[in-house]
Coordinates of C-alpha atoms in Angstrom, one line a residue:
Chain A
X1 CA 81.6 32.0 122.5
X2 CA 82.8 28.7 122.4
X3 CA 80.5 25.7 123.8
X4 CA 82.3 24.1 127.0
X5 CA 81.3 20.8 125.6
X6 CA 83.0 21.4 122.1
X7 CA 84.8 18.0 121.1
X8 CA 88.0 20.9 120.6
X9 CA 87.0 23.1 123.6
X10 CA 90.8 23.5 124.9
X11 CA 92.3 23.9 121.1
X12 CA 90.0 26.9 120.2
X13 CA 90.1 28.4 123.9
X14 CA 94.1 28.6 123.3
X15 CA 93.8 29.9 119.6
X16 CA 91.3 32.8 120.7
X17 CA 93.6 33.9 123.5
X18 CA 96.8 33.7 120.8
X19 CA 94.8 36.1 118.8
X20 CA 93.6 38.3 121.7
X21 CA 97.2 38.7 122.4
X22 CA 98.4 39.0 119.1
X23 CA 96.3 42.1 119.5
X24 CA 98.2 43.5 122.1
X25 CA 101.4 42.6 120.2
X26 CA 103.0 40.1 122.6
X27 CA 102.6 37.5 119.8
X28 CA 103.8 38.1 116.5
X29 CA 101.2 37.6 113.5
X30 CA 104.1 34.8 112.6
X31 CA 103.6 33.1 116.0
X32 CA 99.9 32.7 115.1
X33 CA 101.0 30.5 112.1
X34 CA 103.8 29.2 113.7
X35 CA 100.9 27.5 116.3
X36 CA 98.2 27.1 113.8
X37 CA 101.3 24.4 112.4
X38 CA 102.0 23.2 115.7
X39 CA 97.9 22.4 115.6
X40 CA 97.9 20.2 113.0
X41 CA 100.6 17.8 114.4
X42 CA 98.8 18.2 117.8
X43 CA 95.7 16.7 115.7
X44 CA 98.2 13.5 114.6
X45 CA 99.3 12.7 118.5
X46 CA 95.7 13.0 119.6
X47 CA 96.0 15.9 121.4
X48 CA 97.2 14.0 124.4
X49 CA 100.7 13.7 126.1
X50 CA 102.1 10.2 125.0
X51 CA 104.2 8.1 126.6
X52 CA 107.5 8.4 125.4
X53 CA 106.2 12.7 125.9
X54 CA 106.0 12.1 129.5
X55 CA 108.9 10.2 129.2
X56 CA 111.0 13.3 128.0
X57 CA 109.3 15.3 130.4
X58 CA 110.4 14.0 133.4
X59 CA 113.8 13.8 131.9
X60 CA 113.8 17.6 131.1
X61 CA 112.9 18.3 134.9
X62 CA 116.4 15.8 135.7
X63 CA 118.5 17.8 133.3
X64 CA 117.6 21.4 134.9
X65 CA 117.7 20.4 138.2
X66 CA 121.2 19.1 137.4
X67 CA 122.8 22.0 135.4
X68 CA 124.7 24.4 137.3
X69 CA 123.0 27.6 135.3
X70 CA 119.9 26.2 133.9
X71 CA 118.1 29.2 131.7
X72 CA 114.2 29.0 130.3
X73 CA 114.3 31.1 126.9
X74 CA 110.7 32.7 126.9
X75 CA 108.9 33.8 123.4
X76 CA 105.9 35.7 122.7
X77 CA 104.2 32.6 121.6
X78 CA 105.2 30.8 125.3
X79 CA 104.7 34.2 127.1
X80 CA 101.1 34.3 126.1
X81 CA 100.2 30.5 126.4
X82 CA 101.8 30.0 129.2
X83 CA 102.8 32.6 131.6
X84 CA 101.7 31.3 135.0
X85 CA 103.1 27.9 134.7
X86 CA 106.6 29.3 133.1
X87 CA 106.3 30.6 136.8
X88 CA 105.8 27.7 138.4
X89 CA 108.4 26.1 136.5
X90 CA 111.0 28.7 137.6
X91 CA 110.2 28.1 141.2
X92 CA 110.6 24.1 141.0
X93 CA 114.1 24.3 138.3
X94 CA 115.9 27.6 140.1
X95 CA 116.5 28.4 136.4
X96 CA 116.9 31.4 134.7
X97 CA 114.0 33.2 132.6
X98 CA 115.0 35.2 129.7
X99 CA 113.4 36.5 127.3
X100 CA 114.4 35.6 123.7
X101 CA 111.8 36.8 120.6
X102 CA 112.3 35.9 117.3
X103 CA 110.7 38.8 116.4
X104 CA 112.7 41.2 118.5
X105 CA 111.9 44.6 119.1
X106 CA 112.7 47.3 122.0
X107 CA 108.4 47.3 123.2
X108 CA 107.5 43.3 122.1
X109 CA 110.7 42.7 124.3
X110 CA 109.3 45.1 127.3
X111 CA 105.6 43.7 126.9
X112 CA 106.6 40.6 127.1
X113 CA 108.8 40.9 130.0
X114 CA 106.0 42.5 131.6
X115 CA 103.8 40.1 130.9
X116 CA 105.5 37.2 132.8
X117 CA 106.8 39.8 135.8
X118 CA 103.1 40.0 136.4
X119 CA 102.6 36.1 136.4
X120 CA 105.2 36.1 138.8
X121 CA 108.1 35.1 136.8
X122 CA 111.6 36.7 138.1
X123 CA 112.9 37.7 134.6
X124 CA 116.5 38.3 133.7
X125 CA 116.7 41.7 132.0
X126 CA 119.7 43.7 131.2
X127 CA 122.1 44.7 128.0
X128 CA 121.8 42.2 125.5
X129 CA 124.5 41.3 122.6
X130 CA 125.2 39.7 120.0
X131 CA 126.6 36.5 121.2
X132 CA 125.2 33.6 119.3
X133 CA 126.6 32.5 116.2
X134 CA 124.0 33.7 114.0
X135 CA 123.9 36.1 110.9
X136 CA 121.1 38.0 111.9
X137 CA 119.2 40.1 114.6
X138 CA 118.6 36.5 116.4
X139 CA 121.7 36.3 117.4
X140 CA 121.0 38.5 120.6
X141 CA 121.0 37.4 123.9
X142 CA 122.5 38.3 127.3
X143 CA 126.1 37.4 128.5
X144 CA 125.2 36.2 132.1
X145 CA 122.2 34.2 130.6
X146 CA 121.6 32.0 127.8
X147 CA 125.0 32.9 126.7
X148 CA 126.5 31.3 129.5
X149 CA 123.7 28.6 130.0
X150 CA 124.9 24.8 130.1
X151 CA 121.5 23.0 130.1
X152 CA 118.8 25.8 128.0
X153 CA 114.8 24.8 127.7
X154 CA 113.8 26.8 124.3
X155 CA 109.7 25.9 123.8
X156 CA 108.8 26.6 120.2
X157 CA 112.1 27.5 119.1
X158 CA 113.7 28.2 115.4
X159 CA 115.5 25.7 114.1
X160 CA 118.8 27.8 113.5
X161 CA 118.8 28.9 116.9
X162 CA 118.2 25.9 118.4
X163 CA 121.6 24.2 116.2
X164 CA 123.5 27.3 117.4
X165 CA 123.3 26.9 120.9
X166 CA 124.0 23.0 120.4
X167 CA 127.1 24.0 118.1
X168 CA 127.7 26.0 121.4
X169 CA 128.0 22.9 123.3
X170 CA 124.6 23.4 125.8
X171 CA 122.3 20.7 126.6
X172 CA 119.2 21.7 124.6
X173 CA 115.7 21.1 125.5
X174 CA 112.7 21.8 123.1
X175 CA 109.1 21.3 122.8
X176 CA 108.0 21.0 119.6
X177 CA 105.2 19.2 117.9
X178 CA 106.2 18.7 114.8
X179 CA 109.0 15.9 115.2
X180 CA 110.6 16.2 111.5
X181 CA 111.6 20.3 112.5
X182 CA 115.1 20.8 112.3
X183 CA 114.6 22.2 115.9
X184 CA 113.4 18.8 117.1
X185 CA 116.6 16.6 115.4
X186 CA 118.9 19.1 116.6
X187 CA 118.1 19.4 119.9
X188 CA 119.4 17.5 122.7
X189 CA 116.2 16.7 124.2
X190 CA 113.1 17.1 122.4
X191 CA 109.5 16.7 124.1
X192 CA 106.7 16.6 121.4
X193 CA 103.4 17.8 123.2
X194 CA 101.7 20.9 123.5
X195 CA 103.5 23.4 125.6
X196 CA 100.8 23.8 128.0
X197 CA 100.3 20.3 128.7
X198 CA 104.2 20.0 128.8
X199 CA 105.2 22.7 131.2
X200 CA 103.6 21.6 134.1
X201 CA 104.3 18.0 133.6
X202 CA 107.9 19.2 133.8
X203 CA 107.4 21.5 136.8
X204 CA 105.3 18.2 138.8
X205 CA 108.9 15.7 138.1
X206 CA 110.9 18.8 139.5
X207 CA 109.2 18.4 142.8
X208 CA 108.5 14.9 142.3
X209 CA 111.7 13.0 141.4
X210 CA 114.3 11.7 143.9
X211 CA 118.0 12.6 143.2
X212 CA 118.2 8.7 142.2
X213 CA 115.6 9.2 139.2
X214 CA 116.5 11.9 138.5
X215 CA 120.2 10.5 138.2
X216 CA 119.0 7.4 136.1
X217 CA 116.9 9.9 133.8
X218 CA 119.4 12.3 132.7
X219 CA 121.9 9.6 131.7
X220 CA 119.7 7.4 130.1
X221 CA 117.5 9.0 127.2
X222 CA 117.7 8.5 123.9
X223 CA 116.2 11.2 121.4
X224 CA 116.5 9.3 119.0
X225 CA 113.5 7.2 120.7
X226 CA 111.5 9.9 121.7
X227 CA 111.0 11.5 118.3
X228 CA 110.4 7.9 116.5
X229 CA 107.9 7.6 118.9
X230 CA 106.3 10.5 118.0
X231 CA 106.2 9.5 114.7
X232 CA 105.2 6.4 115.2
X233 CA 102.1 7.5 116.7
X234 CA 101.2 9.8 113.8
X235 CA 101.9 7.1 111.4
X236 CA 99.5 5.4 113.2
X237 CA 97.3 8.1 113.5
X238 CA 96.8 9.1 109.9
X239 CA 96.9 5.5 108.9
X240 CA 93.6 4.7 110.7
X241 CA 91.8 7.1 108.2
X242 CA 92.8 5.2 105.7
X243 CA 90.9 2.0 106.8
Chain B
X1 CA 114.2 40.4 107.7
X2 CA 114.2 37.2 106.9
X3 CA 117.8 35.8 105.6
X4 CA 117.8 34.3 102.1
X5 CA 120.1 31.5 103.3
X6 CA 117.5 30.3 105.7
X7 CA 116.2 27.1 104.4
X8 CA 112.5 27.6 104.7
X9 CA 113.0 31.0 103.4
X10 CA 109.8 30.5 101.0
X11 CA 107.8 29.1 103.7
X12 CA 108.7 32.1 105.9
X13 CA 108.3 34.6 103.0
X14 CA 104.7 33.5 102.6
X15 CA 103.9 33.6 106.5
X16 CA 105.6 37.4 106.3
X17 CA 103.1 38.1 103.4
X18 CA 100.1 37.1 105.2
X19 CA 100.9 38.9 108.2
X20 CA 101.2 42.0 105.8
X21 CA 97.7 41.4 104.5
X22 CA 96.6 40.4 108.3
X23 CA 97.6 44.3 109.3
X24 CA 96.0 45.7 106.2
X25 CA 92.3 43.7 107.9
X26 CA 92.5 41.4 104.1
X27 CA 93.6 37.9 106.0
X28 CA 91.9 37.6 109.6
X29 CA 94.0 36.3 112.8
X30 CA 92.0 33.2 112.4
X31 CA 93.6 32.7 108.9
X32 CA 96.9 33.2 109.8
X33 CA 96.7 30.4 112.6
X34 CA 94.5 28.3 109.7
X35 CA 97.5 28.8 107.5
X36 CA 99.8 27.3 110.2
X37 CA 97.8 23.7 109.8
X38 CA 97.6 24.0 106.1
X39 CA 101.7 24.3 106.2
X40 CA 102.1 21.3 108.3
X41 CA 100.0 19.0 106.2
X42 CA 101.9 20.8 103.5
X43 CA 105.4 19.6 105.4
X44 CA 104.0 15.9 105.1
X45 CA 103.3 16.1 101.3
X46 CA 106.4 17.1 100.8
X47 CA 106.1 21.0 99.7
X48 CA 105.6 19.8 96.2
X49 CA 102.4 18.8 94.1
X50 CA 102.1 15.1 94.1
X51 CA 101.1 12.9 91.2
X52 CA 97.1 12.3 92.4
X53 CA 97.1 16.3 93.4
X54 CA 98.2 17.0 89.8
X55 CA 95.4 14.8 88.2
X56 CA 92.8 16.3 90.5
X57 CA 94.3 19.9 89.0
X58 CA 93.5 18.7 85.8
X59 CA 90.2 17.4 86.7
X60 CA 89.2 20.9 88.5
X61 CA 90.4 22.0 84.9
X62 CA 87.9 19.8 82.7
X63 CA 84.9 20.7 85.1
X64 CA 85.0 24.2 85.3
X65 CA 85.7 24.0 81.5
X66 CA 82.3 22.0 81.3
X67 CA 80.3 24.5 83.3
X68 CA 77.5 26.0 82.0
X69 CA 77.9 28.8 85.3
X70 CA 81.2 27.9 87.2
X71 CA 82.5 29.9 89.8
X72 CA 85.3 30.8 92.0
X73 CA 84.7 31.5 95.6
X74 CA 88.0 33.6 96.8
X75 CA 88.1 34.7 100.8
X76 CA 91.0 36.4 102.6
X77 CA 93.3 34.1 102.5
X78 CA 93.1 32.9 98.9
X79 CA 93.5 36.8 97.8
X80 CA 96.7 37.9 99.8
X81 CA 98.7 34.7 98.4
X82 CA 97.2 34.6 94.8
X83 CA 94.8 37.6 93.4
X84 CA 97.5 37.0 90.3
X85 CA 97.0 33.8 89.5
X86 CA 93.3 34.0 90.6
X87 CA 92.7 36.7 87.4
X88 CA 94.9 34.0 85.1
X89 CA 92.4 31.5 86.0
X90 CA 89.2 33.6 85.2
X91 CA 90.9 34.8 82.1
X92 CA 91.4 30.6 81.1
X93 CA 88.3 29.2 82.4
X94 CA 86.0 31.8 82.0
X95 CA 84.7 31.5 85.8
X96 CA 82.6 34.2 87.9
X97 CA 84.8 35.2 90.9
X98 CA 83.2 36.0 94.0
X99 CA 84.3 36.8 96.9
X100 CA 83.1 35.0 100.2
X101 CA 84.2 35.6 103.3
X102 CA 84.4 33.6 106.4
X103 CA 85.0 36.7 109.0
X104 CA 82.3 39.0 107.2
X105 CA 82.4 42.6 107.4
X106 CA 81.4 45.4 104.7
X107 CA 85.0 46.7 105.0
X108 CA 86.8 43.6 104.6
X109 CA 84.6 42.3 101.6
X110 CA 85.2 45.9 99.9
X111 CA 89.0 45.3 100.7
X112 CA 89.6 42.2 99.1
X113 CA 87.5 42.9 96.4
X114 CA 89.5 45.8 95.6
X115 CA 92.6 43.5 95.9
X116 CA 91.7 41.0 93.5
X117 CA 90.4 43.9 91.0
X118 CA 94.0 45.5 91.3
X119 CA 95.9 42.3 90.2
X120 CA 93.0 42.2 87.1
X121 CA 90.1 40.1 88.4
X122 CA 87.0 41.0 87.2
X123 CA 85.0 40.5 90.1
X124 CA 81.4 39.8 90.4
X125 CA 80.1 42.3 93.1
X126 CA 76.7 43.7 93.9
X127 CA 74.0 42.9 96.7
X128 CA 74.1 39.7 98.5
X129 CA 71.6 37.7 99.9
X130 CA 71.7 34.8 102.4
X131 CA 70.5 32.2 100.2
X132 CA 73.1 29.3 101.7
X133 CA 71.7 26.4 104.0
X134 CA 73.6 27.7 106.6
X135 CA 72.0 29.0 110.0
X136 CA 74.9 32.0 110.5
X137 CA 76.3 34.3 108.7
X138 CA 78.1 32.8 106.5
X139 CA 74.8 32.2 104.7
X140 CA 75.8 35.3 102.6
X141 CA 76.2 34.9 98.8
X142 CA 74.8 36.9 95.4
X143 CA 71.6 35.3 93.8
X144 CA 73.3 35.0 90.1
X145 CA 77.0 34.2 91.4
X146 CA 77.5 30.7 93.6
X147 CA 73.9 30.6 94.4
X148 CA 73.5 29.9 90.8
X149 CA 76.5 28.2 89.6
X150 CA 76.6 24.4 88.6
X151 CA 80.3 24.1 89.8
X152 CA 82.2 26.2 92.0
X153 CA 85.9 26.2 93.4
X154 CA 86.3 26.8 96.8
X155 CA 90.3 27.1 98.0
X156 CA 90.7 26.6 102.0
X157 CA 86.7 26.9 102.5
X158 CA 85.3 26.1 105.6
X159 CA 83.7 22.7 106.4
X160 CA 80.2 23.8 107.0
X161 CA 79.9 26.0 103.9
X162 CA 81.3 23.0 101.7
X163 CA 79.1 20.8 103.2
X164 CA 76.2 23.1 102.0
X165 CA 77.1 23.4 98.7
X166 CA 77.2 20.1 98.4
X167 CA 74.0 19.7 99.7
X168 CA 72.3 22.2 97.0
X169 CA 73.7 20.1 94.3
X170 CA 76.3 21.8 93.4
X171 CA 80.0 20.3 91.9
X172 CA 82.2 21.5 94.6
X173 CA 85.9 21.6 94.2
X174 CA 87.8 22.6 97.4
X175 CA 91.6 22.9 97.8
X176 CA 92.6 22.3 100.9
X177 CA 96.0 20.9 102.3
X178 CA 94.5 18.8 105.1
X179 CA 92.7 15.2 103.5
X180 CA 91.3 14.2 107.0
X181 CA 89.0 17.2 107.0
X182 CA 85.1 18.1 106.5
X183 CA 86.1 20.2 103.9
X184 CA 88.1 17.7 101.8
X185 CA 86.0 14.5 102.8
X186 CA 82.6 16.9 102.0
X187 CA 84.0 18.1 98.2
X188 CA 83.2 16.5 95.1
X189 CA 86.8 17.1 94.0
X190 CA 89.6 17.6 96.7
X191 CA 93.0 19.0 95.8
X192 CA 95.4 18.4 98.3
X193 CA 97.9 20.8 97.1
X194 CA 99.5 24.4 98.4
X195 CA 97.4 26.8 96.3
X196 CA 100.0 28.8 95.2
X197 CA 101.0 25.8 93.3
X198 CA 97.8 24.4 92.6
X199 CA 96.0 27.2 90.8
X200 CA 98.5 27.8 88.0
X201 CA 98.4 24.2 87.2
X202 CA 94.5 24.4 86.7
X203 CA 94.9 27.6 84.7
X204 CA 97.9 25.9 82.6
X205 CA 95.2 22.7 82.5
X206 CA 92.3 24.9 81.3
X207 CA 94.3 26.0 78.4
X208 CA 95.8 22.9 77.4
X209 CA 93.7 20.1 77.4
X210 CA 92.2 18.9 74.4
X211 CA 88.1 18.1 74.3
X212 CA 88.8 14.3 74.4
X213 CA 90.9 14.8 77.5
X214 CA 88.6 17.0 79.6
X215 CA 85.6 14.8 78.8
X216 CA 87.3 12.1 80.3
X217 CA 88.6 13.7 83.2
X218 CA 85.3 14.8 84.2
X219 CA 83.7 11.8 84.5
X220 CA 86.2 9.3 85.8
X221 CA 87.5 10.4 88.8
X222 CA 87.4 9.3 92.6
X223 CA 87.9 12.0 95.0
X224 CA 87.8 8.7 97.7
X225 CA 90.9 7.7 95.5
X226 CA 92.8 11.2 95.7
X227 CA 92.5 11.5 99.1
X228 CA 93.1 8.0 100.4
X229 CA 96.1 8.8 98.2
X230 CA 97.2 12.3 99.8
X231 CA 97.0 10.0 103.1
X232 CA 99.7 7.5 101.9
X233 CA 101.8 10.2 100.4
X234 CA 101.8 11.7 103.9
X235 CA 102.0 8.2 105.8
X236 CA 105.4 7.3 103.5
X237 CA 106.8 10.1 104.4
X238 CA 106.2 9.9 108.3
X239 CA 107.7 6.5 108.1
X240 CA 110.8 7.5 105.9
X241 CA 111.7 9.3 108.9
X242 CA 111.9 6.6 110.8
X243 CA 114.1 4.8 108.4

């Protein structure tokens, strides 16, 4: 048992329930490194949304609400962290939910659907192909979904996938901690916080923004920004220890 | 599969191999996701051994060297990713190797020690005892192995355990990717180094350095100076990015 007054209550709460469901196979033994990476940059932004974060939050909500076929590409790593707000999220966007794993196979792909049909997500199933310009088994995805996508939110997502469906010509959303990944330069929009403190900061600017903000947002943003920023604030971070 | 032309094919080759070991019960879930932060610190160093990390290698060198009883604590994690160069380093430096682990159990300690003896390390076994200053169990060691020894390596140990050994006397030299944390801050020596790369530098160390050399090593160094280093190595290149 973890002490509720333990200075890193929330961070070990999450990584016990990554493992728990690591156990059940919805995340990949990968996807508990993957987050145990995503950890330490958490540690160098203070494990706290920033302001420029927020920023590209509420920018995120403007760009679904404005596609015309907004999709939410779900992995075991977001299924298991973040289930019930992915819901919520799909109720404020409209979007899409499909399920993408890097990982991929026939019963991760059915638990994992499962797993967010249960948290009330309406997922879009069906007959994959191989429809991304990739060279491997990542390349899958589903014709009337992110395939056909023009604004795509991919939490935690591989950095070749992320510059294929760019190279496609979609408006790419990530969140990504790490603001060097080749996920978080090649995207179009990149939020740097921890997925569950990002989702339903996203979810809140759905409901919240008028049409005018929103308008003003999805014009205006300037990656570039957002991901200095995030660097900044790890320079910053790390440089402290050194006084 | 993961595609040779990826570019963090290495990276992603040494994840895959500690997921192997994590479904064989050698490296726990909680290593896997401890791995994760080592690799990010590991992305801000620059996936390469820096110029302070190599002289702390050849440091670690001189002092087991100087030993009268030095030896090498190995847990999960340290096995699955380098029970070879682990037996190349007993065979230079003449080191006890232990095993010690952080997730105890009778079948995991049997299946790493069998590991380690597969890939030729002669491994110190027999009854242990808790003889550490630790109130859990990770107390557990063996009366004439680290209880006894003068200096002792400890790759990617665990803050309250290095802490501990420091506290007994001992010369504690730690690897550990992360400089901000107890382990690194508690050690006398800290190599901030991936320790696939680290430990064939201390073995290539231990059989090169002349008499003259490794008395000097072992009495001029300043871990505060290595770390403070490993800092502004990863501080620079945070702030190249911004460039």
């Amino acid at each position: 048992m973890i002490p509720r007054d333990h200075p890193r209550y929330i961070s070990l709460k999450i990584r016990e329930r990554l493992a728990r469901y690591a156990k059940k196979g919805i995340v990949s033994l990968e996807g508990l490194t993957a987050h145990g990476r995503g950890e330490a940059f958490d540690y160098l932004i203070g494990e706290r949304t920033t302001e420029s974060a927020f920023l590209a939050q509420r920018t995120a909500a403007a760009l679904l609400m404005a596609a015309h076929h907004p999709v939410i590409s779900v992995n075991g790593n977001t299924a298991a962290l973040a289930a019930d707000q992915i819901a919520d999220l799909q109720r404020a966007s409209g979007a899409l939910v499909e399920v993408n794993l890097f990982h991929r196979t026939k019963k991760r792909m059915e638990s994992v659907e499962r797993l967010l049909q249960d948290a009330g997500v309406e997922v879009f199933c069906g007959e994959a192909e191989r429809l991304l310009p990739l060279s491997h088994g990542r390349a899958w995805c589903r014709r009337n979904g992110i395939f056909s996508s023009d604004v795509v939110l991919v939490p935690l997502e591989d950095g070749d996938r992320c510059e294929a469906l760019v190279t496609m010509g979609k408006t790419v959303i990530t969140i990504d901690l790490n603001p060097l990944s080749r996920t978080s330069r090649a995207a179009t929009l990149t939020i740097v916080d921890e997925l569950t403190r990002a989702v339903p900061n996203i979810t809140k600017a759905c409901n919240e923004l008028s049409k005018e903000e929103r308008d003003h947002l999805a014009v205006s943003f300037d990656n570039n920004y957002l991901l200095t920023d995030a660097i900044r604030e790890m320079t910053a971070r790390l440089s402290h220890a050194l006084d």
